Amino acid sequence: MEAENENRSKWIKVRLKPSEEILLNKRFKKSTFQNVSEFGRAMILGKPVTIIHRDKSMDEVLEELILLRRELNIIGNNLNQAVRNINSAHGFPDTRLWMNLLTIINGKLEPSITQIKERMNKYADLWSQKLKVEKA
């Protein structure tokens, strides 16, 4: 119990070449540790070190999903503006005009939404195939 409450008061000085320091910092940045001291202690004492692995092959998929999300947000904003205008014009002669505009907008949005869904389904299939391969 006393060992757990002990303060870290002992210093160990280590000299590194610049290339070794670069390598140490690269490995530290890939780990889940908050600072280099914790990382170094874990390495020296043989404790488990968790390394974060980034799958660069999925970068293209993530970029595409970000673009799709942005496109969906734009579509949603345009649709909200049209509905807001229709609601505010309710009972006025412009209501019929706004209803016709909403029908036109919906006709233009439907193909875009369908295309976005198809692209998202394609990437979802790609993702699930990659997961299946990794599990196998």
JSON list of C-alpha atoms in Angstrom, two decimals:
[
{"chain": "A", "resi": 1, "resn": "MET", "atom": "CA", "xyz": [0.00, 0.00, 0.00]},
{"chain": "A", "resi": 2, "resn": "GLU", "atom": "CA", "xyz": [2.87, 2.37, 0.82]},
{"chain": "A", "resi": 3, "resn": "ALA", "atom": "CA", "xyz": [4.46, 1.83, -2.59]},
{"chain": "A", "resi": 4, "resn": "GLU", "atom": "CA", "xyz": [1.32, 3.13, -4.34]},
{"chain": "A", "resi": 5, "resn": "ASN", "atom": "CA", "xyz": [1.33, 6.40, -2.36]},
{"chain": "A", "resi": 6, "resn": "GLU", "atom": "CA", "xyz": [5.03, 7.06, -2.83]},
{"chain": "A", "resi": 7, "resn": "ASN", "atom": "CA", "xyz": [6.02, 10.25, -4.65]},
{"chain": "A", "resi": 8, "resn": "ARG", "atom": "CA", "xyz": [8.35, 10.07, -7.59]},
{"chain": "A", "resi": 9, "resn": "SER", "atom": "CA", "xyz": [11.39, 11.83, -6.22]},
{"chain": "A", "resi": 10, "resn": "LYS", "atom": "CA", "xyz": [14.24, 10.07, -8.04]},
{"chain": "A", "resi": 11, "resn": "TRP", "atom": "CA", "xyz": [15.57, 11.44, -11.31]},
{"chain": "A", "resi": 12, "resn": "ILE", "atom": "CA", "xyz": [17.22, 9.47, -14.10]},
{"chain": "A", "resi": 13, "resn": "LYS", "atom": "CA", "xyz": [19.04, 11.49, -16.72]},
{"chain": "A", "resi": 14, "resn": "VAL", "atom": "CA", "xyz": [19.36, 10.04, -20.18]},
{"chain": "A", "resi": 15, "resn": "ARG", "atom": "CA", "xyz": [21.34, 11.55, -23.01]},
{"chain": "A", "resi": 16, "resn": "LEU", "atom": "CA", "xyz": [20.06, 11.03, -26.54]},
{"chain": "A", "resi": 17, "resn": "LYS", "atom": "CA", "xyz": [21.33, 11.81, -29.99]},
{"chain": "A", "resi": 18, "resn": "PRO", "atom": "CA", "xyz": [19.05, 14.16, -31.96]},
{"chain": "A", "resi": 19, "resn": "SER", "atom": "CA", "xyz": [17.95, 11.24, -34.14]},
{"chain": "A", "resi": 20, "resn": "GLU", "atom": "CA", "xyz": [17.12, 9.19, -31.04]},
{"chain": "A", "resi": 21, "resn": "GLU", "atom": "CA", "xyz": [15.08, 12.06, -29.62]},
{"chain": "A", "resi": 22, "resn": "ILE", "atom": "CA", "xyz": [13.13, 12.31, -32.88]},
{"chain": "A", "resi": 23, "resn": "LEU", "atom": "CA", "xyz": [12.46, 8.57, -32.79]},
{"chain": "A", "resi": 24, "resn": "LEU", "atom": "CA", "xyz": [11.37, 8.77, -29.13]},
{"chain": "A", "resi": 25, "resn": "ASN", "atom": "CA", "xyz": [8.98, 11.64, -29.87]},
{"chain": "A", "resi": 26, "resn": "LYS", "atom": "CA", "xyz": [7.51, 9.83, -32.89]},
{"chain": "A", "resi": 27, "resn": "ARG", "atom": "CA", "xyz": [6.82, 6.74, -30.80]},
{"chain": "A", "resi": 28, "resn": "PHE", "atom": "CA", "xyz": [5.42, 8.85, -27.95]},
{"chain": "A", "resi": 29, "resn": "LYS", "atom": "CA", "xyz": [3.01, 10.67, -30.30]},
{"chain": "A", "resi": 30, "resn": "LYS", "atom": "CA", "xyz": [1.69, 7.34, -31.55]},
{"chain": "A", "resi": 31, "resn": "SER", "atom": "CA", "xyz": [1.02, 6.19, -27.99]},
{"chain": "A", "resi": 32, "resn": "THR", "atom": "CA", "xyz": [-1.91, 6.96, -25.71]},
{"chain": "A", "resi": 33, "resn": "PHE", "atom": "CA", "xyz": [0.28, 8.56, -23.01]},
{"chain": "A", "resi": 34, "resn": "GLN", "atom": "CA", "xyz": [-0.23, 12.19, -22.00]},
{"chain": "A", "resi": 35, "resn": "ASN", "atom": "CA", "xyz": [3.44, 13.05, -21.54]},
{"chain": "A", "resi": 36, "resn": "VAL", "atom": "CA", "xyz": [6.89, 11.72, -22.35]},
{"chain": "A", "resi": 37, "resn": "SER", "atom": "CA", "xyz": [7.66, 10.91, -18.70]},
{"chain": "A", "resi": 38, "resn": "GLU", "atom": "CA", "xyz": [4.78, 8.43, -18.46]},
{"chain": "A", "resi": 39, "resn": "PHE", "atom": "CA", "xyz": [5.75, 6.92, -21.79]},
{"chain": "A", "resi": 40, "resn": "GLY", "atom": "CA", "xyz": [9.41, 6.58, -20.79]},
{"chain": "A", "resi": 41, "resn": "ARG", "atom": "CA", "xyz": [8.51, 5.04, -17.43]},
{"chain": "A", "resi": 42, "resn": "ALA", "atom": "CA", "xyz": [6.29, 2.47, -19.09]},
{"chain": "A", "resi": 43, "resn": "MET", "atom": "CA", "xyz": [9.02, 1.58, -21.58]},
{"chain": "A", "resi": 44, "resn": "ILE", "atom": "CA", "xyz": [11.74, 1.29, -18.92]},
{"chain": "A", "resi": 45, "resn": "LEU", "atom": "CA", "xyz": [9.59, -0.71, -16.48]},
{"chain": "A", "resi": 46, "resn": "GLY", "atom": "CA", "xyz": [8.27, -3.03, -19.20]},
{"chain": "A", "resi": 47, "resn": "LYS", "atom": "CA", "xyz": [4.65, -1.98, -18.79]},
{"chain": "A", "resi": 48, "resn": "PRO", "atom": "CA", "xyz": [2.23, -2.34, -21.70]},
{"chain": "A", "resi": 49, "resn": "VAL", "atom": "CA", "xyz": [2.29, 0.53, -24.18]},
{"chain": "A", "resi": 50, "resn": "THR", "atom": "CA", "xyz": [-0.77, 1.10, -26.35]},
{"chain": "A", "resi": 51, "resn": "ILE", "atom": "CA", "xyz": [0.06, 2.38, -29.81]},
{"chain": "A", "resi": 52, "resn": "ILE", "atom": "CA", "xyz": [-2.57, 4.15, -31.92]},
{"chain": "A", "resi": 53, "resn": "HIS", "atom": "CA", "xyz": [-2.78, 2.75, -35.43]},
{"chain": "A", "resi": 54, "resn": "ARG", "atom": "CA", "xyz": [-4.23, 4.97, -38.13]},
{"chain": "A", "resi": 55, "resn": "ASP", "atom": "CA", "xyz": [-5.53, 3.26, -41.24]},
{"chain": "A", "resi": 56, "resn": "LYS", "atom": "CA", "xyz": [-4.48, 5.61, -44.03]},
{"chain": "A", "resi": 57, "resn": "SER", "atom": "CA", "xyz": [-6.34, 3.55, -46.63]},
{"chain": "A", "resi": 58, "resn": "MET", "atom": "CA", "xyz": [-9.60, 4.88, -45.18]},
{"chain": "A", "resi": 59, "resn": "ASP", "atom": "CA", "xyz": [-8.59, 8.55, -45.64]},
{"chain": "A", "resi": 60, "resn": "GLU", "atom": "CA", "xyz": [-10.33, 8.72, -49.02]},
{"chain": "A", "resi": 61, "resn": "VAL", "atom": "CA", "xyz": [-13.51, 7.25, -47.56]},
{"chain": "A", "resi": 62, "resn": "LEU", "atom": "CA", "xyz": [-13.50, 9.70, -44.65]},
{"chain": "A", "resi": 63, "resn": "GLU", "atom": "CA", "xyz": [-12.91, 12.67, -46.96]},
{"chain": "A", "resi": 64, "resn": "GLU", "atom": "CA", "xyz": [-15.81, 11.56, -49.15]},
{"chain": "A", "resi": 65, "resn": "LEU", "atom": "CA", "xyz": [-18.08, 11.14, -46.11]},
{"chain": "A", "resi": 66, "resn": "ILE", "atom": "CA", "xyz": [-17.18, 14.65, -44.95]},
{"chain": "A", "resi": 67, "resn": "LEU", "atom": "CA", "xyz": [-18.12, 16.03, -48.37]},
{"chain": "A", "resi": 68, "resn": "LEU", "atom": "CA", "xyz": [-21.37, 14.06, -48.35]},
{"chain": "A", "resi": 69, "resn": "ARG", "atom": "CA", "xyz": [-22.25, 15.37, -44.90]},
{"chain": "A", "resi": 70, "resn": "ARG", "atom": "CA", "xyz": [-21.56, 18.94, -46.05]},
{"chain": "A", "resi": 71, "resn": "GLU", "atom": "CA", "xyz": [-23.73, 18.43, -49.14]},
{"chain": "A", "resi": 72, "resn": "LEU", "atom": "CA", "xyz": [-26.57, 17.01, -47.03]},
{"chain": "A", "resi": 73, "resn": "ASN", "atom": "CA", "xyz": [-26.33, 19.99, -44.66]},
{"chain": "A", "resi": 74, "resn": "ILE", "atom": "CA", "xyz": [-26.62, 22.41, -47.59]},
{"chain": "A", "resi": 75, "resn": "ILE", "atom": "CA", "xyz": [-29.63, 20.54, -48.94]},
{"chain": "A", "resi": 76, "resn": "GLY", "atom": "CA", "xyz": [-31.27, 20.55, -45.49]},
{"chain": "A", "resi": 77, "resn": "ASN", "atom": "CA", "xyz": [-30.67, 24.29, -45.05]},
{"chain": "A", "resi": 78, "resn": "ASN", "atom": "CA", "xyz": [-32.18, 25.07, -48.45]},
{"chain": "A", "resi": 79, "resn": "LEU", "atom": "CA", "xyz": [-35.20, 22.93, -47.71]},
{"chain": "A", "resi": 80, "resn": "ASN", "atom": "CA", "xyz": [-35.68, 24.54, -44.29]},
{"chain": "A", "resi": 81, "resn": "GLN", "atom": "CA", "xyz": [-35.59, 28.01, -45.85]},
{"chain": "A", "resi": 82, "resn": "ALA", "atom": "CA", "xyz": [-38.21, 27.02, -48.42]},
{"chain": "A", "resi": 83, "resn": "VAL", "atom": "CA", "xyz": [-40.52, 25.52, -45.78]},
{"chain": "A", "resi": 84, "resn": "ARG", "atom": "CA", "xyz": [-40.08, 28.57, -43.54]},
{"chain": "A", "resi": 85, "resn": "ASN", "atom": "CA", "xyz": [-41.10, 30.85, -46.43]},
{"chain": "A", "resi": 86, "resn": "ILE", "atom": "CA", "xyz": [-44.14, 28.70, -47.20]},
{"chain": "A", "resi": 87, "resn": "ASN", "atom": "CA", "xyz": [-45.23, 28.75, -43.54]},
{"chain": "A", "resi": 88, "resn": "SER", "atom": "CA", "xyz": [-44.82, 32.53, -43.32]},
{"chain": "A", "resi": 89, "resn": "ALA", "atom": "CA", "xyz": [-46.80, 33.05, -46.55]},
{"chain": "A", "resi": 90, "resn": "HIS", "atom": "CA", "xyz": [-49.67, 30.78, -45.48]},
{"chain": "A", "resi": 91, "resn": "GLY", "atom": "CA", "xyz": [-52.96, 32.45, -46.38]},
{"chain": "A", "resi": 92, "resn": "PHE", "atom": "CA", "xyz": [-51.36, 34.93, -48.78]},
{"chain": "A", "resi": 93, "resn": "PRO", "atom": "CA", "xyz": [-51.54, 34.76, -52.57]},
{"chain": "A", "resi": 94, "resn": "ASP", "atom": "CA", "xyz": [-47.84, 33.81, -52.61]},
{"chain": "A", "resi": 95, "resn": "THR", "atom": "CA", "xyz": [-48.61, 30.48, -50.91]},
{"chain": "A", "resi": 96, "resn": "ARG", "atom": "CA", "xyz": [-49.39, 28.75, -54.18]},
{"chain": "A", "resi": 97, "resn": "LEU", "atom": "CA", "xyz": [-46.15, 30.11, -55.68]},
{"chain": "A", "resi": 98, "resn": "TRP", "atom": "CA", "xyz": [-44.15, 28.81, -52.72]},
{"chain": "A", "resi": 99, "resn": "MET", "atom": "CA", "xyz": [-45.83, 25.42, -52.93]},
{"chain": "A", "resi": 100, "resn": "ASN", "atom": "CA", "xyz": [-44.87, 25.20, -56.61]},
{"chain": "A", "resi": 101, "resn": "LEU", "atom": "CA", "xyz": [-41.30, 26.24, -55.76]},
{"chain": "A", "resi": 102, "resn": "LEU", "atom": "CA", "xyz": [-41.13, 23.60, -53.05]},
{"chain": "A", "resi": 103, "resn": "THR", "atom": "CA", "xyz": [-42.26, 20.97, -55.55]},
{"chain": "A", "resi": 104, "resn": "ILE", "atom": "CA", "xyz": [-39.51, 22.10, -57.94]},
{"chain": "A", "resi": 105, "resn": "ILE", "atom": "CA", "xyz": [-36.90, 22.13, -55.18]},
{"chain": "A", "resi": 106, "resn": "ASN", "atom": "CA", "xyz": [-37.97, 18.68, -54.04]},
{"chain": "A", "resi": 107, "resn": "GLY", "atom": "CA", "xyz": [-37.68, 17.44, -57.63]},
{"chain": "A", "resi": 108, "resn": "LYS", "atom": "CA", "xyz": [-34.12, 18.76, -57.81]},
{"chain": "A", "resi": 109, "resn": "LEU", "atom": "CA", "xyz": [-33.15, 17.51, -54.37]},
{"chain": "A", "resi": 110, "resn": "GLU", "atom": "CA", "xyz": [-34.46, 13.97, -54.78]},
{"chain": "A", "resi": 111, "resn": "PRO", "atom": "CA", "xyz": [-31.79, 12.92, -57.36]},
{"chain": "A", "resi": 112, "resn": "SER", "atom": "CA", "xyz": [-29.02, 14.47, -55.22]},
{"chain": "A", "resi": 113, "resn": "ILE", "atom": "CA", "xyz": [-30.23, 12.72, -52.11]},
{"chain": "A", "resi": 114, "resn": "THR", "atom": "CA", "xyz": [-30.51, 9.42, -53.99]},
{"chain": "A", "resi": 115, "resn": "GLN", "atom": "CA", "xyz": [-26.97, 9.87, -55.33]},
{"chain": "A", "resi": 116, "resn": "ILE", "atom": "CA", "xyz": [-25.65, 10.64, -51.84]},
{"chain": "A", "resi": 117, "resn": "LYS", "atom": "CA", "xyz": [-27.37, 7.55, -50.42]},
{"chain": "A", "resi": 118, "resn": "GLU", "atom": "CA", "xyz": [-25.86, 5.37, -53.18]},
{"chain": "A", "resi": 119, "resn": "ARG", "atom": "CA", "xyz": [-22.37, 6.75, -52.50]},
{"chain": "A", "resi": 120, "resn": "MET", "atom": "CA", "xyz": [-22.76, 6.26, -48.76]},
{"chain": "A", "resi": 121, "resn": "ASN", "atom": "CA", "xyz": [-23.98, 2.68, -49.30]},
{"chain": "A", "resi": 122, "resn": "LYS", "atom": "CA", "xyz": [-20.96, 2.03, -51.53]},
{"chain": "A", "resi": 123, "resn": "TYR", "atom": "CA", "xyz": [-18.58, 3.25, -48.82]},
{"chain": "A", "resi": 124, "resn": "ALA", "atom": "CA", "xyz": [-20.47, 1.34, -46.14]},
{"chain": "A", "resi": 125, "resn": "ASP", "atom": "CA", "xyz": [-20.05, -1.85, -48.20]},
{"chain": "A", "resi": 126, "resn": "LEU", "atom": "CA", "xyz": [-16.35, -1.08, -48.66]},
{"chain": "A", "resi": 127, "resn": "TRP", "atom": "CA", "xyz": [-15.97, -0.52, -44.91]},
{"chain": "A", "resi": 128, "resn": "SER", "atom": "CA", "xyz": [-17.78, -3.74, -43.98]},
{"chain": "A", "resi": 129, "resn": "GLN", "atom": "CA", "xyz": [-15.68, -5.76, -46.46]},
{"chain": "A", "resi": 130, "resn": "LYS", "atom": "CA", "xyz": [-12.52, -4.30, -44.91]},
{"chain": "A", "resi": 131, "resn": "LEU", "atom": "CA", "xyz": [-13.75, -5.24, -41.43]},
{"chain": "A", "resi": 132, "resn": "LYS", "atom": "CA", "xyz": [-14.52, -8.78, -42.58]},
{"chain": "A", "resi": 133, "resn": "VAL", "atom": "CA", "xyz": [-11.00, -9.13, -44.02]},
{"chain": "A", "resi": 134, "resn": "GLU", "atom": "CA", "xyz": [-9.41, -7.84, -40.79]},
{"chain": "A", "resi": 135, "resn": "LYS", "atom": "CA", "xyz": [-11.41, -10.30, -38.67]},
{"chain": "A", "resi": 136, "resn": "ALA", "atom": "CA", "xyz": [-10.55, -13.28, -40.86]}
]
